[in-house]
GROMACS .gro file of C-alpha atoms in nm:
model
  188
    1MET     CA    1  -2.127  -2.480   0.117
    2ALA     CA    2  -2.284  -2.596   0.452
    3GLU     CA    3  -1.959  -2.750   0.595
    4GLY     CA    4  -1.708  -2.480   0.550
    5MET     CA    5  -1.373  -2.481   0.349
    6LEU     CA    6  -1.056  -2.288   0.267
    7ARG     CA    7  -1.106  -2.150  -0.087
    8ARG     CA    8  -0.841  -1.970  -0.303
    9ASP     CA    9  -0.958  -1.644  -0.457
   10PRO     CA   10  -0.802  -1.653  -0.810
   11LEU     CA   11  -0.792  -1.279  -0.880
   12ASN     CA   12  -0.632  -1.182  -0.559
   13LYS     CA   13  -0.458  -1.503  -0.488
   14ILE     CA   14  -0.541  -1.543  -0.140
   15TRP     CA   15  -0.698  -1.812   0.081
   16VAL     CA   16  -1.042  -1.742   0.227
   17ILE     CA   17  -1.176  -1.916   0.524
   18PHE     CA   18  -1.554  -2.017   0.486
   19ALA     CA   19  -1.692  -2.125   0.827
   20PRO     CA   20  -2.089  -2.096   0.809
   21GLU     CA   21  -2.126  -2.211   1.163
   22LYS     CA   22  -1.930  -1.906   1.280
   23VAL     CA   23  -2.162  -1.648   1.158
   24LYS     CA   24  -2.389  -1.635   1.463
   25THR     CA   25  -2.066  -1.621   1.678
   26LEU     CA   26  -1.909  -1.325   1.475
   27ILE     CA   27  -2.220  -1.132   1.473
   28SER     CA   28  -2.256  -1.170   1.851
   29GLY     CA   29  -1.896  -1.031   1.896
   30SER     CA   30  -1.739  -1.363   2.057
   31SER     CA   31  -1.478  -1.605   1.954
   32GLU     CA   32  -1.544  -1.873   2.178
   33ASN     CA   33  -1.923  -1.896   2.228
   34ASP     CA   34  -2.263  -1.733   2.139
   35ALA     CA   35  -2.365  -1.644   2.484
   36LYS     CA   36  -2.212  -1.452   2.776
   37PHE     CA   37  -2.094  -1.666   3.069
   38ASP     CA   38  -2.229  -1.642   3.419
   39VAL     CA   39  -1.928  -1.836   3.547
   40ASP     CA   40  -1.584  -1.809   3.404
   41PRO     CA   41  -1.508  -2.155   3.257
   42PHE     CA   42  -1.134  -2.084   3.272
   43VAL     CA   43  -1.085  -2.114   3.632
   44PRO     CA   44  -0.952  -2.418   3.825
   45GLY     CA   45  -1.215  -2.676   3.895
   46LEU     CA   46  -1.399  -2.616   3.563
   47GLU     CA   47  -1.143  -2.772   3.333
   48SER     CA   48  -1.424  -3.012   3.217
   49ALA     CA   49  -1.611  -2.714   3.058
   50THR     CA   50  -1.304  -2.666   2.804
   51GLY     CA   51  -1.195  -3.023   2.726
   52PRO     CA   52  -0.888  -3.207   2.776
   53ASP     CA   53  -0.552  -3.006   2.790
   54ILE     CA   54  -0.294  -3.023   2.514
   55LEU     CA   55  -0.032  -2.886   2.747
   56ARG     CA   56  -0.045  -2.782   3.107
   57HIS     CA   57   0.227  -2.593   3.305
   58ASN     CA   58   0.238  -2.634   3.696
   59ASP     CA   59   0.455  -2.380   3.859
   60PRO     CA   60   0.426  -2.463   4.225
   61LEU     CA   61   0.478  -2.069   4.306
   62TYR     CA   62   0.149  -1.964   4.147
   63ALA     CA   63  -0.046  -2.272   4.049
   64VAL     CA   64  -0.403  -2.303   4.146
   65GLY     CA   65  -0.597  -2.640   4.128
   66GLY     CA   66  -0.293  -2.818   3.971
   67TRP     CA   67  -0.202  -2.564   3.693
   68SER     CA   68  -0.038  -2.204   3.628
   69SER     CA   69  -0.119  -2.196   3.260
   70ARG     CA   70  -0.295  -2.434   3.018
   71VAL     CA   71  -0.366  -2.501   2.646
   72PHE     CA   72  -0.667  -2.675   2.498
   73PRO     CA   73  -0.850  -2.691   2.167
   74ALA     CA   74  -1.099  -2.407   2.089
   75LYS     CA   75  -1.455  -2.496   2.163
   76ASN     CA   76  -1.569  -2.378   1.822
   77PRO     CA   77  -1.253  -2.400   1.602
   78ILE     CA   78  -1.212  -2.226   1.285
   79LEU     CA   79  -0.940  -2.469   1.176
   80ARG     CA   80  -0.885  -2.833   1.266
   81VAL     CA   81  -0.562  -3.029   1.310
   82GLU     CA   82  -0.723  -3.354   1.226
   83ASN     CA   83  -0.841  -3.252   0.891
   84GLU     CA   84  -0.624  -3.322   0.587
   85LYS     CA   85  -0.575  -3.079   0.283
   86ASN     CA   86  -0.813  -3.272   0.050
   87GLY     CA   87  -0.740  -3.009  -0.211
   88LYS     CA   88  -0.954  -3.001  -0.528
   89GLY     CA   89  -1.066  -2.748  -0.796
   90HIS     CA   90  -1.424  -2.589  -0.829
   91GLY     CA   91  -1.423  -2.404  -1.156
   92LEU     CA   92  -1.205  -2.106  -1.093
   93TYR     CA   93  -1.145  -2.184  -0.723
   94ASP     CA   94  -0.891  -2.426  -0.564
   95SER     CA   95  -1.029  -2.542  -0.214
   96MET     CA   96  -0.924  -2.752   0.066
   97SER     CA   97  -1.065  -2.862   0.406
   98ARG     CA   98  -1.022  -2.627   0.695
   99LEU     CA   99  -0.670  -2.783   0.784
  100GLY     CA  100  -0.493  -2.602   1.089
  101ALA     CA  101  -0.495  -2.556   1.454
  102HIS     CA  102  -0.706  -2.334   1.686
  103GLU     CA  103  -0.603  -2.361   2.040
  104VAL     CA  104  -0.685  -2.149   2.363
  105VAL     CA  105  -0.419  -2.062   2.614
  106VAL     CA  106  -0.526  -1.963   2.958
  107GLU     CA  107  -0.229  -1.796   3.077
  108THR     CA  108  -0.311  -1.780   3.468
  109PRO     CA  109  -0.565  -1.945   3.667
  110LYS     CA  110  -0.665  -1.611   3.823
  111SER     CA  111  -0.984  -1.454   3.697
  112GLY     CA  112  -1.096  -1.118   3.650
  113ILE     CA  113  -0.772  -0.943   3.672
  114GLY     CA  114  -0.566  -0.750   3.422
  115LEU     CA  115  -0.244  -0.864   3.274
  116ASP     CA  116  -0.071  -0.564   3.469
  117GLN     CA  117  -0.177  -0.732   3.802
  118LEU     CA  118   0.015  -1.054   3.740
  119SER     CA  119   0.377  -1.098   3.865
  120VAL     CA  120   0.659  -1.108   3.604
  121GLU     CA  121   0.700  -1.493   3.669
  122GLU     CA  122   0.350  -1.533   3.605
  123ILE     CA  123   0.342  -1.349   3.264
  124ALA     CA  124   0.673  -1.533   3.166
  125ASP     CA  125   0.503  -1.864   3.241
  126GLY     CA  126   0.207  -1.774   3.026
  127ILE     CA  127   0.444  -1.663   2.743
  128LYS     CA  128   0.646  -1.978   2.791
  129ILE     CA  129   0.342  -2.204   2.717
  130ILE     CA  130   0.268  -2.013   2.405
  131PHE     CA  131   0.624  -2.062   2.281
  132ASP     CA  132   0.611  -2.424   2.390
  133ARG     CA  133   0.291  -2.467   2.179
  134ILE     CA  134   0.437  -2.286   1.864
  135ALA     CA  135   0.747  -2.507   1.879
  136ASP     CA  136   0.528  -2.811   1.871
  137LEU     CA  137   0.291  -2.687   1.602
  138ARG     CA  138   0.607  -2.592   1.390
  139LYS     CA  139   0.690  -2.951   1.352
  140ASP     CA  140   0.355  -3.028   1.158
  141THR     CA  141   0.489  -2.956   0.801
  142ARG     CA  142   0.144  -2.893   0.673
  143PHE     CA  143   0.134  -2.544   0.863
  144ARG     CA  144   0.303  -2.247   0.688
  145TYR     CA  145   0.209  -1.958   0.929
  146ILE     CA  146   0.114  -1.955   1.325
  147SER     CA  147  -0.056  -1.640   1.482
  148VAL     CA  148  -0.124  -1.570   1.856
  149ILE     CA  149  -0.397  -1.334   1.952
  150LYS     CA  150  -0.429  -1.200   2.308
  151SER     CA  151  -0.785  -1.163   2.428
  152ARG     CA  152  -0.942  -1.041   2.766
  153GLY     CA  153  -1.312  -0.947   2.819
  154ALA     CA  154  -1.572  -0.771   2.635
  155ALA     CA  155  -1.342  -0.495   2.508
  156ALA     CA  156  -1.126  -0.745   2.313
  157GLY     CA  157  -1.435  -0.922   2.167
  158GLY     CA  158  -1.464  -1.203   2.421
  159THR     CA  159  -1.712  -1.334   2.640
  160ILE     CA  160  -1.489  -1.437   2.930
  161ASP     CA  161  -1.328  -1.192   3.195
  162HIS     CA  162  -0.987  -1.381   3.196
  163ASN     CA  163  -0.653  -1.356   3.059
  164TYR     CA  164  -0.624  -1.592   2.769
  165SER     CA  165  -0.477  -1.596   2.412
  166GLU     CA  166  -0.579  -1.800   2.085
  167ILE     CA  167  -0.317  -1.979   1.871
  168LYS     CA  168  -0.392  -2.046   1.504
  169ALA     CA  169  -0.173  -2.240   1.276
  170TYR     CA  170  -0.273  -2.201   0.886
  171PRO     CA  171  -0.168  -2.408   0.586
  172PHE     CA  172  -0.092  -2.091   0.391
  173ILE     CA  173   0.059  -1.754   0.451
  174PRO     CA  174  -0.186  -1.488   0.489
  175PRO     CA  175  -0.149  -1.204   0.221
  176PHE     CA  176  -0.059  -0.916   0.451
  177VAL     CA  177   0.229  -1.123   0.593
  178ARG     CA  178   0.310  -1.221   0.224
  179ASN     CA  179   0.338  -0.863   0.117
  180LYS     CA  180   0.531  -0.774   0.405
  181LEU     CA  181   0.777  -1.043   0.330
  182ASP     CA  182   0.790  -0.962  -0.044
  183ASN     CA  183   0.858  -0.598   0.062
  184CYS     CA  184   1.146  -0.694   0.267
  185LEU     CA  185   1.280  -0.907  -0.013
  186GLU     CA  186   1.259  -0.611  -0.265
  187TYR     CA  187   1.437  -0.379  -0.011
  188SER     CA  188   1.737  -0.601   0.061
   0.00000   0.00000   0.00000
């Protein structure tokens, strides 16, 4: 199983992501790269280090280098938009390719500062770009659940001292969310 896949556990009825190429990354405690960065690749002027933007905001009040917030595909994605489901059975297991989305949101061009050091308008811009991406991802009928994870520095398991988030869109609803939804239905 070298390429990775989504596989459904028949006993627990949950989908599990198999991503063998992420093992080194997970062990080193980083979601974006195996090594610590000497330079913050999320600052203006280093956009080529992250790849092309999916979306960019440019609020002139606090934009630096032509942007105030930006979104781009994760460098080492766990899920990929370009995949198709390609579902098939393997004995007891159903499987499919790692269909989904995995994006990085850089909420500010400023490096090495806490969220509490940004203005309300800067924070709002970062939140708005996240909402804009969620709205776009919701249009893809292959996705059933979208999550946003906020990261900043080593304390959050990251390698980059910058305010950023990750957006992941899944072709299934995670079991902890499904359980909560089922419990809500039981209660009503």
